[in-house]
Short mmCIF file of C-alpha atoms and ligand atoms in Angstrom, two decimals:
data_model
loop_
_atom_site.label_atom_id
_atom_site.label_comp_id
_atom_site.label_asym_id
_atom_site.label_seq_id
_atom_site.Cartn_x
_atom_site.Cartn_y
_atom_site.Cartn_z
CA MET A 1 -6.04 25.02 2.35
CA LEU A 2 -6.74 23.14 5.58
CA TRP A 3 -6.45 19.87 3.86
CA GLN A 4 -3.08 20.83 2.49
CA HIS A 5 -2.09 21.45 6.19
CA VAL A 6 -3.45 18.13 7.24
CA ARG A 7 -1.35 16.18 4.70
CA THR A 8 1.82 17.83 5.88
CA LEU A 9 4.40 15.68 7.73
CA ARG A 10 4.40 18.34 10.34
CA PHE A 11 0.75 18.00 11.08
CA LYS A 12 1.05 14.24 11.08
CA LEU A 13 3.79 14.39 13.66
CA THR A 14 2.02 16.67 15.86
CA PHE A 15 -1.29 14.78 15.63
CA LEU A 16 0.59 11.56 16.44
CA HIS A 17 2.32 13.16 19.51
CA VAL A 18 -0.92 14.70 20.86
CA LEU A 19 -2.72 11.28 20.32
CA ILE A 20 -0.11 9.32 22.17
CA PHE A 21 0.23 12.01 24.89
CA GLY A 22 -3.54 12.03 25.22
CA VAL A 23 -3.81 8.29 25.58
CA ILE A 24 -1.20 8.20 28.21
CA LEU A 25 -2.69 11.04 30.21
CA SER A 26 -6.15 9.48 30.10
CA ILE A 27 -4.91 6.07 31.17
CA LEU A 28 -2.83 7.93 33.98
CA SER A 29 -5.97 9.71 35.07
CA VAL A 30 -8.20 6.68 35.29
CA VAL A 31 -5.57 4.65 37.12
CA VAL A 32 -4.90 7.49 39.71
CA LEU A 33 -8.72 7.98 40.23
CA THR A 34 -9.32 4.37 40.67
CA VAL A 35 -6.34 3.79 43.07
CA TRP A 36 -7.49 6.87 45.08
CA GLU A 37 -11.12 5.69 45.35
CA ALA A 38 -10.03 2.21 46.39
CA ASN A 39 -7.71 3.61 49.16
CA VAL A 40 -10.32 6.09 50.47
CA LEU A 41 -13.04 3.31 50.55
CA ALA A 42 -10.68 0.92 52.43
CA SER A 43 -10.00 3.56 54.92
CA VAL A 44 -13.70 4.41 55.36
CA ASP A 45 -14.52 0.67 55.70
CA GLU A 46 -11.92 0.36 58.37
CA ARG A 47 -13.33 3.16 60.42
CA LEU A 48 -16.82 1.75 60.07
CA GLN A 49 -15.39 -1.58 61.38
CA ASP A 50 -13.67 0.17 64.23
CA ARG A 51 -16.98 1.72 65.24
CA ALA A 52 -18.79 -1.42 64.97
CA ASP A 53 -16.11 -3.34 67.07
CA SER A 54 -16.31 -0.72 69.81
CA ALA A 55 -20.13 -0.87 69.92
CA LEU A 56 -19.97 -4.60 70.24
CA ASP A 57 -17.39 -4.26 72.96
CA SER A 58 -19.82 -2.08 75.05
CA ILE A 59 -22.63 -4.52 74.44
CA GLU A 60 -20.58 -7.48 75.49
CA ARG A 61 -19.41 -5.58 78.52
CA ALA A 62 -23.05 -4.60 79.44
CA ALA A 63 -24.09 -8.25 78.98
CA ASN A 64 -21.26 -9.38 81.31
CA GLU A 65 -22.20 -6.88 83.97
CA GLY A 66 -25.75 -8.42 83.90
CA ARG A 67 -27.68 -5.37 82.70
CA ASP A 68 -31.32 -5.80 81.93
CA GLN A 69 -31.23 -4.26 78.54
CA PRO A 70 -27.61 -4.86 77.57
CA LEU A 71 -28.29 -3.80 73.92
CA THR A 72 -29.63 -0.36 74.58
CA GLU A 73 -27.73 0.38 77.63
CA GLY A 74 -24.46 -0.77 75.98
CA VAL A 75 -24.75 1.55 73.06
CA GLN A 76 -26.50 4.43 74.77
CA PRO A 77 -23.31 6.54 75.40
CA GLN A 78 -22.12 6.05 71.87
CA LEU A 79 -25.47 7.19 70.38
CA ARG A 80 -25.49 10.42 72.38
CA ALA A 81 -22.13 11.23 71.05
CA LEU A 82 -23.46 10.68 67.48
CA ARG A 83 -26.00 13.60 67.54
CA GLN A 84 -23.96 15.88 65.21
CA SER A 85 -21.63 13.37 63.61
CA ARG A 86 -21.29 12.08 60.13
CA TYR A 87 -21.67 8.42 61.48
CA TYR A 88 -24.97 6.91 61.90
CA PHE A 89 -25.80 3.91 64.04
CA GLN A 90 -28.74 1.38 64.29
CA LEU A 91 -29.46 -1.88 66.02
CA ARG A 92 -32.16 -4.32 64.71
CA SER A 93 -33.33 -7.65 65.99
CA ALA A 94 -32.33 -10.78 63.99
CA THR A 95 -35.76 -10.53 62.32
CA GLY A 96 -35.27 -7.00 61.27
CA GLU A 97 -37.23 -4.86 63.75
CA SER A 98 -35.47 -1.71 64.80
CA ILE A 99 -34.42 -1.64 68.39
CA ILE A 100 -32.52 1.51 68.60
CA ARG A 101 -31.10 4.24 66.38
CA SER A 102 -28.70 7.26 66.66
CA PRO A 103 -30.67 10.47 67.04
CA ASN A 104 -29.08 11.89 63.86
CA LEU A 105 -31.08 9.26 61.87
CA ARG A 106 -34.25 11.13 62.95
CA ASN A 107 -37.15 9.00 61.71
CA VAL A 108 -35.15 7.39 58.92
CA ARG A 109 -34.08 3.81 59.10
CA LEU A 110 -30.80 2.44 57.61
CA PRO A 111 -31.86 -0.06 54.95
CA LEU A 112 -31.00 -3.71 55.43
CA PRO A 113 -28.91 -5.40 52.69
CA SER A 114 -30.83 -7.29 50.24
CA ASP A 115 -29.18 -10.57 51.17
CA LEU A 116 -29.58 -10.25 54.97
CA ASN A 117 -29.85 -14.13 55.12
CA SER A 118 -26.37 -14.53 53.75
CA VAL A 119 -25.05 -12.04 56.38
CA LYS A 120 -26.60 -14.10 59.08
CA THR A 121 -25.30 -17.48 57.77
CA LYS A 122 -21.86 -16.90 56.07
CA LYS A 123 -20.41 -13.54 55.73
CA LYS A 124 -21.45 -12.08 59.11
CA GLN A 125 -20.81 -8.58 57.67
CA VAL A 126 -21.66 -6.64 54.59
CA ILE A 127 -20.34 -3.07 53.67
CA GLU A 128 -22.10 -1.22 50.95
CA THR A 129 -22.76 2.12 49.56
CA ILE A 130 -26.50 2.99 49.58
CA SER A 131 -28.71 5.72 48.17
CA GLY A 132 -32.35 5.82 47.71
CA SER A 133 -35.33 7.85 49.00
CA ASP A 134 -34.64 7.22 52.77
CA ILE A 135 -31.03 8.31 52.42
CA ALA A 136 -32.15 11.26 50.31
CA ARG A 137 -34.55 12.46 53.05
CA LEU A 138 -31.58 12.43 55.43
CA LEU A 139 -28.66 13.69 53.35
CA GLY A 140 -30.26 15.56 50.35
CA ALA A 141 -31.05 14.44 46.90
CA ASP A 142 -27.48 13.19 45.79
CA GLY A 143 -26.94 11.70 49.27
CA GLN A 144 -25.08 8.37 49.61
CA MET A 145 -24.14 6.42 52.66
CA ARG A 146 -21.55 3.69 53.28
CA VAL A 147 -23.24 1.21 55.59
CA LEU A 148 -21.80 -1.67 57.50
CA THR A 149 -24.24 -4.35 58.54
CA ARG A 150 -23.08 -7.04 60.94
CA TYR A 151 -24.98 -9.96 62.37
CA CYS A 152 -23.95 -10.42 66.01
CA GLU A 153 -24.25 -13.21 68.61
CA VAL A 154 -23.35 -12.17 72.15
CA PRO A 155 -23.72 -14.60 74.98
CA GLY A 156 -26.83 -13.75 77.09
CA VAL A 157 -28.41 -11.58 74.49
CA LEU A 158 -30.67 -12.44 71.59
CA PRO A 159 -28.93 -12.36 68.13
CA PHE A 160 -29.10 -8.94 66.66
CA VAL A 161 -28.03 -6.89 63.66
CA LEU A 162 -25.67 -3.96 64.06
CA GLN A 163 -25.49 -1.14 61.52
CA VAL A 164 -22.95 1.69 61.20
CA GLY A 165 -23.28 4.24 58.42
CA LEU A 166 -21.04 7.08 57.23
CA ASN A 167 -22.19 9.95 55.05
CA MET A 168 -20.21 9.71 51.89
CA GLY A 169 -20.64 13.46 51.00
CA THR A 170 -17.01 14.34 51.60
CA PHE A 171 -15.82 11.46 49.62
CA ASN A 172 -18.09 12.17 46.67
CA THR A 173 -17.08 15.96 46.75
CA SER A 174 -13.43 15.10 46.69
CA ARG A 175 -13.85 12.60 43.96
CA SER A 176 -15.80 15.02 41.69
CA SER A 177 -13.17 17.84 42.40
CA LEU A 178 -10.44 15.39 41.51
CA ARG A 179 -12.28 14.42 38.35
CA GLN A 180 -12.70 17.98 37.43
CA ILE A 181 -9.03 18.71 38.00
CA PHE A 182 -8.22 15.89 35.54
CA LEU A 183 -10.69 16.90 33.06
CA MET A 184 -8.85 20.32 33.14
CA VAL A 185 -5.33 19.16 33.37
CA VAL A 186 -5.69 16.57 30.42
CA PRO A 187 -6.83 19.17 27.69
CA VAL A 188 -4.45 21.82 28.90
CA GLY A 189 -1.64 19.18 28.77
CA LEU A 190 -2.64 18.19 25.37
CA LEU A 191 -2.84 21.76 24.10
CA LEU A 192 0.71 22.33 25.47
CA ALA A 193 2.01 19.12 24.04
CA GLY A 194 0.39 20.06 20.63
CA VAL A 195 2.01 23.49 20.54
CA ALA A 196 5.54 22.10 21.53
CA SER A 197 5.26 19.38 18.92
CA TRP A 198 4.13 21.76 16.20
CA LEU A 199 7.13 23.98 16.98
CA LEU A 200 9.59 21.11 17.30
CA ALA A 201 8.40 19.66 14.01
CA ARG A 202 8.73 22.99 12.33
CA ARG A 203 12.27 23.30 13.60
CA SER A 204 13.27 19.79 12.61
CA LEU A 205 11.54 19.87 9.27
CA SER A 206 12.61 23.33 8.04
CA PRO A 207 15.83 21.98 6.42
CA ILE A 208 13.65 19.61 4.45
CA ARG A 209 11.35 22.54 3.31
CA ARG A 210 14.51 24.38 2.30
CA ILE A 211 15.70 21.34 0.18
CA ALA A 212 12.21 21.18 -1.42
CA ARG A 213 12.36 24.94 -2.29
CA GLU A 214 15.95 24.51 -3.67
CA ALA A 215 14.93 21.55 -5.77
CA GLN A 216 12.00 23.48 -7.16
CA ALA A 217 14.32 26.31 -8.19
CA LEU A 218 16.67 23.77 -9.97
CA THR A 219 16.41 23.93 -13.79
CA ALA A 220 18.58 22.86 -16.61
CA ALA A 221 20.01 26.32 -16.76
CA GLN A 222 20.97 26.37 -13.08
CA LEU A 223 22.42 22.79 -12.73
CA ASP A 224 25.29 24.16 -10.66
CA ARG A 225 23.00 25.16 -7.74
CA ARG A 226 23.64 23.22 -4.42
CA MET A 227 22.01 23.28 -1.02
CA PRO A 228 23.93 25.15 1.54
CA PRO A 229 26.20 22.73 3.57
CA PRO A 230 24.38 21.31 6.74
CA ASP A 231 24.96 22.72 10.30
CA ALA A 232 25.12 19.28 11.67
CA MET A 233 25.57 15.74 10.26
CA ASP A 234 22.25 14.35 11.54
CA GLU A 235 19.84 12.55 9.32
CA VAL A 236 18.76 15.71 7.50
CA GLY A 237 22.48 16.66 7.12
CA GLU A 238 23.27 13.46 5.57
CA MET A 239 20.32 13.87 3.19
CA VAL A 240 21.60 17.27 2.14
CA VAL A 241 24.94 15.93 1.41
CA THR A 242 23.46 12.86 -0.39
CA VAL A 243 21.14 15.24 -2.50
CA ASN A 244 24.22 17.45 -3.34
CA GLN A 245 26.22 14.39 -4.40
CA MET A 246 23.25 13.35 -6.64
CA LEU A 247 23.10 16.79 -8.10
CA ASP A 248 26.85 16.50 -8.95
CA ARG A 249 26.22 13.27 -10.76
CA LEU A 250 23.23 14.71 -12.47
CA GLU A 251 25.16 17.80 -13.69
CA ASP A 252 27.94 15.51 -15.01
CA ALA A 253 25.60 13.32 -16.78
CA PHE A 254 23.72 16.25 -18.17
CA ARG A 255 26.72 18.08 -19.33
CA ALA A 256 28.04 15.00 -20.99
CA GLN A 257 24.68 14.51 -22.79
CA GLU A 258 24.77 18.14 -23.91
CA ARG A 259 28.24 17.90 -25.21
CA PHE A 260 27.33 14.57 -26.96
CA VAL A 261 24.33 16.12 -28.62
CA ALA A 262 26.07 19.19 -29.76
CA ASP A 263 29.06 17.23 -30.99
CA ALA A 264 26.86 14.72 -32.83
CA ALA A 265 24.82 17.46 -34.42
CA HIS A 266 27.98 19.22 -35.61
CA GLU A 267 29.61 16.07 -36.93
CA LEU A 268 26.50 15.02 -38.79
CA LYS A 269 26.00 18.46 -40.23
CA THR A 270 29.26 18.60 -41.98
CA PRO A 271 28.67 15.75 -44.50
CA VAL A 272 25.14 16.90 -45.01
CA ALA A 273 26.51 20.49 -45.66
CA VAL A 274 29.08 19.24 -48.09
CA VAL A 275 26.33 17.27 -50.04
CA ILE A 276 23.96 20.17 -50.15
CA GLY A 277 26.81 22.49 -51.25
CA GLY A 278 27.89 20.25 -54.05
CA ALA A 279 24.32 19.60 -55.17
CA GLN A 280 23.59 23.39 -55.34
CA VAL A 281 26.74 23.88 -57.59
CA ILE A 282 25.79 21.04 -59.72
CA ALA A 283 22.24 22.23 -60.21
CA GLN A 284 23.16 25.58 -61.35
CA LYS A 285 23.49 24.63 -65.01
CA GLU A 286 23.63 21.59 -67.30
CA ARG A 287 26.74 19.38 -66.52
CA THR A 288 28.66 16.88 -68.64
CA PRO A 289 28.37 13.17 -67.65
CA THR A 290 31.88 13.29 -66.20
CA GLU A 291 30.91 16.09 -63.89
CA TYR A 292 27.85 14.26 -62.80
CA ASN A 293 29.79 11.25 -62.08
CA ARG A 294 32.33 13.09 -60.07
CA PHE A 295 29.64 14.57 -57.94
CA LEU A 296 27.93 11.30 -57.40
CA VAL A 297 31.30 9.54 -56.23
CA GLY A 298 31.74 12.41 -53.81
CA LEU A 299 28.17 12.12 -52.65
CA LEU A 300 28.66 8.44 -52.15
CA ASP A 301 31.88 9.05 -50.07
CA GLU A 302 29.99 11.49 -47.79
CA MET A 303 27.03 9.14 -47.49
CA ARG A 304 29.41 6.22 -46.54
CA ARG A 305 30.89 8.36 -43.81
CA LEU A 306 27.47 9.42 -42.68
CA ASN A 307 26.40 5.86 -42.53
CA GLN A 308 29.48 4.83 -40.62
CA MET A 309 28.98 7.56 -38.12
CA VAL A 310 25.37 6.58 -37.64
CA ASP A 311 26.50 2.96 -37.08
CA SER A 312 29.04 4.09 -34.44
CA LEU A 313 26.48 6.23 -32.73
CA LEU A 314 24.25 3.22 -32.56
CA THR A 315 27.03 0.96 -31.30
CA LEU A 316 27.85 3.51 -28.61
CA ALA A 317 24.27 3.63 -27.56
CA ARG A 318 24.17 0.00 -27.18
CA ALA A 319 27.36 -0.06 -25.34
CA ASP A 320 26.33 2.76 -22.97
CA ALA A 321 26.78 2.38 -19.30
CA GLY A 322 24.40 0.18 -17.39
CA MET A 323 22.91 -1.61 -20.31
CA PRO A 324 23.37 -5.41 -19.87
CA LEU A 325 24.80 -7.50 -22.61
CA ILE A 326 21.91 -9.25 -24.38
CA GLY A 327 22.53 -12.71 -25.68
CA ALA A 328 26.08 -12.87 -24.58
CA GLU A 329 27.97 -15.91 -25.88
CA GLU A 330 31.37 -17.45 -25.48
CA VAL A 331 33.69 -15.60 -27.95
CA SER A 332 37.30 -16.61 -28.80
CA ILE A 333 39.50 -13.39 -28.63
CA ASN A 334 41.95 -15.11 -30.97
CA GLU A 335 39.35 -15.45 -33.61
CA ILE A 336 38.09 -11.90 -33.24
CA VAL A 337 41.67 -10.53 -33.55
CA ALA A 338 42.67 -12.81 -36.49
CA ASP A 339 39.41 -11.63 -38.31
CA VAL A 340 40.03 -8.00 -37.70
CA VAL A 341 43.63 -8.12 -38.81
CA GLN A 342 42.73 -9.99 -42.05
CA ARG A 343 40.07 -7.45 -42.79
CA TRP A 344 42.49 -4.46 -42.31
CA GLN A 345 45.36 -6.03 -44.16
CA PRO A 346 44.62 -4.65 -47.56
CA LEU A 347 44.37 -1.07 -46.26
CA ALA A 348 47.58 -1.59 -44.25
CA GLN A 349 49.37 -2.75 -47.40
CA GLN A 350 48.14 0.15 -49.36
CA LYS A 351 49.94 2.26 -46.75
CA SER A 352 52.76 0.01 -46.69
CA VAL A 353 52.12 -0.60 -42.93
CA ARG A 354 52.95 -4.05 -41.61
CA LEU A 355 50.10 -5.41 -39.64
CA VAL A 356 51.16 -8.33 -37.54
CA ALA A 357 48.90 -10.44 -35.33
CA SER A 358 50.35 -12.67 -32.57
CA LEU A 359 47.65 -14.84 -30.96
CA ALA A 360 47.53 -16.55 -27.58
CA MET A 361 48.91 -20.31 -27.87
CA PRO A 362 46.72 -22.31 -25.47
CA THR A 363 48.79 -24.97 -24.03
CA GLY A 364 47.60 -28.05 -21.97
CA GLU A 365 47.17 -25.97 -18.94
CA GLU A 366 46.22 -22.68 -20.47
CA PRO A 367 42.83 -22.34 -21.77
CA GLU A 368 41.63 -20.77 -25.01
CA PRO A 369 41.01 -17.06 -24.44
CA LEU A 370 37.36 -17.21 -24.21
CA VAL A 371 35.21 -14.22 -23.22
CA LEU A 372 31.53 -14.04 -22.51
CA GLY A 373 30.22 -11.25 -24.74
CA ASP A 374 28.87 -9.96 -28.01
CA PRO A 375 31.15 -10.89 -30.95
CA GLU A 376 29.97 -7.91 -33.14
CA LEU A 377 30.73 -5.38 -30.34
CA LEU A 378 34.06 -7.04 -29.46
CA ASP A 379 34.96 -6.96 -33.24
CA SER A 380 34.19 -3.22 -33.54
CA MET A 381 36.32 -2.61 -30.45
CA VAL A 382 39.36 -4.37 -31.75
CA GLY A 383 38.58 -2.87 -35.20
CA ASN A 384 38.75 0.68 -33.90
CA LEU A 385 42.13 0.08 -32.23
CA VAL A 386 43.59 -1.60 -35.37
CA GLN A 387 42.14 1.13 -37.51
CA ASN A 388 43.73 3.86 -35.27
CA GLY A 389 47.05 2.03 -35.47
CA VAL A 390 47.09 1.77 -39.26
CA ARG A 391 45.64 5.27 -39.63
CA TYR A 392 48.08 7.06 -37.48
CA SER A 393 51.26 5.05 -38.40
CA PRO A 394 53.71 6.49 -40.90
CA GLU A 395 54.37 4.50 -43.96
CA GLY A 396 56.75 1.53 -43.71
CA GLU A 397 56.09 0.93 -39.84
CA ALA A 398 54.56 -1.97 -38.21
CA VAL A 399 51.40 -2.25 -36.16
CA ASP A 400 51.46 -5.27 -33.57
CA VAL A 401 48.40 -6.82 -32.32
CA GLU A 402 48.94 -9.38 -29.66
CA VAL A 403 46.67 -11.59 -27.61
CA ARG A 404 47.86 -12.97 -24.23
CA LEU A 405 46.35 -14.81 -21.16
CA VAL A 406 47.06 -12.92 -18.06
CA ALA A 407 45.74 -14.48 -14.75
CA ARG A 408 42.00 -14.65 -15.43
CA SER A 409 41.90 -12.11 -18.26
CA ALA A 410 42.51 -12.09 -22.01
CA ARG A 411 44.87 -9.12 -22.74
CA ILE A 412 44.75 -7.57 -26.18
CA THR A 413 47.72 -5.15 -26.87
CA VAL A 414 47.88 -2.89 -30.05
CA ARG A 415 51.20 -1.21 -30.63
CA ASP A 416 52.17 1.24 -33.37
CA ARG A 417 55.19 3.53 -34.12
CA GLY A 418 53.14 6.58 -35.07
CA PRO A 419 53.22 9.99 -33.49
CA GLY A 420 51.81 8.85 -30.04
CA ILE A 421 49.47 10.92 -28.09
CA PRO A 422 50.51 14.11 -26.32
CA PRO A 423 50.41 13.45 -22.58
CA GLU A 424 47.88 16.28 -21.92
CA HIS A 425 45.40 14.49 -24.30
CA LEU A 426 45.91 10.94 -22.96
CA ASP A 427 42.92 11.21 -20.54
CA ARG A 428 40.53 12.69 -23.07
CA VAL A 429 41.00 10.48 -26.20
CA PHE A 430 38.36 8.16 -25.05
CA GLU A 431 35.60 10.87 -24.82
CA ARG A 432 33.20 10.94 -27.68
CA PHE A 433 34.16 13.09 -30.63
CA TYR A 434 37.44 14.06 -28.91
CA ARG A 435 40.27 14.24 -31.56
CA VAL A 436 43.80 15.36 -30.69
CA PRO A 437 44.38 18.62 -32.65
CA ARG A 438 47.37 17.97 -34.77
CA VAL A 439 49.64 20.48 -36.60
CA GLU A 440 50.51 17.88 -39.34
CA SER A 441 47.14 16.75 -40.64
CA GLY A 442 47.92 13.04 -40.27
CA GLY A 443 45.04 10.70 -39.71
CA GLY A 444 42.54 12.27 -42.11
CA SER A 445 38.87 12.39 -41.44
CA GLY A 446 37.95 10.39 -38.23
CA THR A 447 34.84 11.24 -36.19
CA GLY A 448 36.58 10.86 -32.72
CA LEU A 449 34.15 8.07 -31.86
CA GLY A 450 36.40 5.05 -32.31
CA LEU A 451 38.02 5.00 -28.72
CA ALA A 452 34.74 5.99 -27.01
CA ILE A 453 33.21 2.95 -28.63
CA ALA A 454 36.20 0.78 -27.63
CA LYS A 455 35.89 1.95 -24.01
CA GLY A 456 32.06 1.54 -23.89
CA VAL A 457 32.42 -2.03 -25.21
CA THR A 458 35.17 -2.97 -22.67
CA ARG A 459 33.07 -1.53 -19.92
CA LEU A 460 30.05 -3.52 -21.08
CA HIS A 461 32.23 -6.71 -20.89
CA LYS A 462 33.48 -5.67 -17.33
CA GLY A 463 37.00 -5.16 -18.80
CA SER A 464 39.43 -2.20 -18.89
CA ILE A 465 41.19 -0.27 -21.49
CA HIS A 466 44.38 1.95 -21.10
CA VAL A 467 46.61 3.76 -23.39
CA ALA A 468 50.29 4.75 -22.97
CA ASN A 469 52.95 6.24 -25.18
CA ARG A 470 55.93 3.88 -25.82
CA ASP A 471 59.41 4.98 -25.13
CA SER A 472 60.40 3.95 -28.44
CA GLY A 473 57.74 6.15 -30.00
CA GLY A 474 54.14 5.39 -30.96
CA CYS A 475 51.46 4.29 -28.48
CA GLU A 476 50.16 1.17 -27.04
CA PHE A 477 46.53 0.27 -26.22
CA VAL A 478 45.84 -2.47 -23.69
CA VAL A 479 42.46 -4.02 -23.23
CA GLU A 480 41.84 -6.71 -20.54
CA LEU A 481 38.73 -8.75 -20.56
CA PRO A 482 37.59 -11.22 -17.99
CA LEU A 483 37.70 -14.83 -19.20
CA VAL A 484 34.70 -17.12 -19.06
CA ALA A 485 34.65 -18.68 -15.65
CA THR A 486 36.11 -22.20 -16.13
CA THR A 487 34.28 -23.83 -13.17
N1 ATP B 1 47.35 4.95 -32.45
C1 ATP B 1 47.17 6.22 -32.19
N2 ATP B 1 48.18 7.11 -32.48
C2 ATP B 1 48.07 8.40 -32.36
N3 ATP B 1 47.03 9.00 -31.91
C3 ATP B 1 45.91 8.34 -31.78
C4 ATP B 1 45.94 6.86 -31.95
N4 ATP B 1 44.56 6.34 -31.66
C5 ATP B 1 43.92 7.54 -31.39
N5 ATP B 1 44.62 8.63 -31.41
C6 ATP B 1 44.16 9.95 -31.18
O1 ATP B 1 42.91 9.85 -30.41
C7 ATP B 1 41.89 10.50 -31.04
C8 ATP B 1 40.64 9.77 -30.85
O2 ATP B 1 40.71 8.53 -31.44
P1 ATP B 1 39.38 7.81 -32.05
O3 ATP B 1 39.55 6.50 -32.54
O4 ATP B 1 38.36 8.02 -30.84
O5 ATP B 1 38.75 8.85 -33.11
P2 ATP B 1 39.35 8.88 -34.56
O6 ATP B 1 40.26 7.88 -34.98
O7 ATP B 1 39.83 10.31 -34.81
O8 ATP B 1 38.00 8.72 -35.38
P3 ATP B 1 37.15 7.42 -35.71
O9 ATP B 1 35.89 7.68 -34.95
O10 ATP B 1 36.97 7.31 -37.15
O11 ATP B 1 37.90 6.32 -35.01
C9 ATP B 1 42.26 10.47 -32.60
O12 ATP B 1 41.72 11.68 -33.18
C10 ATP B 1 43.79 10.64 -32.47
O13 ATP B 1 44.25 11.94 -32.35
MG1 MG B 2 39.79 5.82 -34.47
#
């Protein structure tokens, strides 16, 4: 359960926010503390130096006035003032013996820095924070003192070491309060940031949850369901629109598939039913050889039809959208049309239909109408158009098949003088299994797949196919296929 939460985008977003915020707050706290400490220490050191300067002034003055004991006499007034102060004072000889101390030091001596020699020679002055048993006796267990140690040479006086100390208690208390404040503020800040991010993430992600719920509810039976339109066109809004568009396309594809399967099943069932029916009748009793023969001829007919339909379905499946042409070659459209026309000639003659081919005549400038494609598929496409022309033409009329070069395409036109296609059906004749319902039963037993195949094949060859009724009667199919690039 908890693990499920941890894997949500909402948790990850919140975690990331809190993490970033935490890092920023921590860095900020450390920086503020460090700067504050450095500033306070600088001002402490300044005050220590002031004190040391003024003590040195007094000693110099005492020396100038010719006092016997310029050191003790010079600092005496200051030492008296230091009885209750946080400041401490001590003079030592250059060799380190204590000469005089402020009374608040009682019997404790301010320790000398470890490198007293370097104080004497180079730096002259050292300021450091000191703790230890001596300081602890004076200020308590955690006591710390900031101590300035300066090596001084005053004319008329032996060199000496001057030490001024300041109790760091106040500084330390302020520092630990400040630390405590930060230690409290950071977790509280993080908690607030966490809650705010959690709520914000929930708000921003709620449409996505809704989309997920809707998508879960989608089934094949409810393909028309859509997400409610978004309130704003932000990223999530765009996603909702995109998902809805995708559902539109899915629904279209699914419906087409459904129609196709239903139609295919229906069409395949008819010949099978005819064969079964016929066989049942034949099997009822002993038949004469003539009767068996008639039955077998009928059976053969139905089987041929079935075979043709399965071929058509396979061609359609091959030509279906998106499938690239495998093993495409340069195909002469002239040759294809000539072949098809020759093949259909006997049937046309049977129906007294004149089937006339008019091929493109490549001149010196015009190339041969070559198309990159699959010759079998192209043959089946032209074949279907010619077959329709012959099938739907009344006796004695002509079907013209023409090949022309137009710009960068080969154009194939098939014209007939048949009944034409009623305008309200023009859009649908390319659909699979679609046949124009006709009062006069001209055309016989087609499957309604021919034009769907023609369209599939042209699409596969990146071409186009259109149909229009002719003013003079009949209809005209125009296919345009891009020529092989000559460069
Ligand atoms: N040249 C034409 N003249 C009139 N109607 C046509 C013509 N070509 C096609 N049609 C109409 O369009 C419909 C679809 O044609 P399509 O070629 O797809 O199927 P079909 O010819 O009925 O069957 P088949 O699958 O055997 O080709 C036909 O049923 C017919 O009504
Ligand atoms: Mg047809």
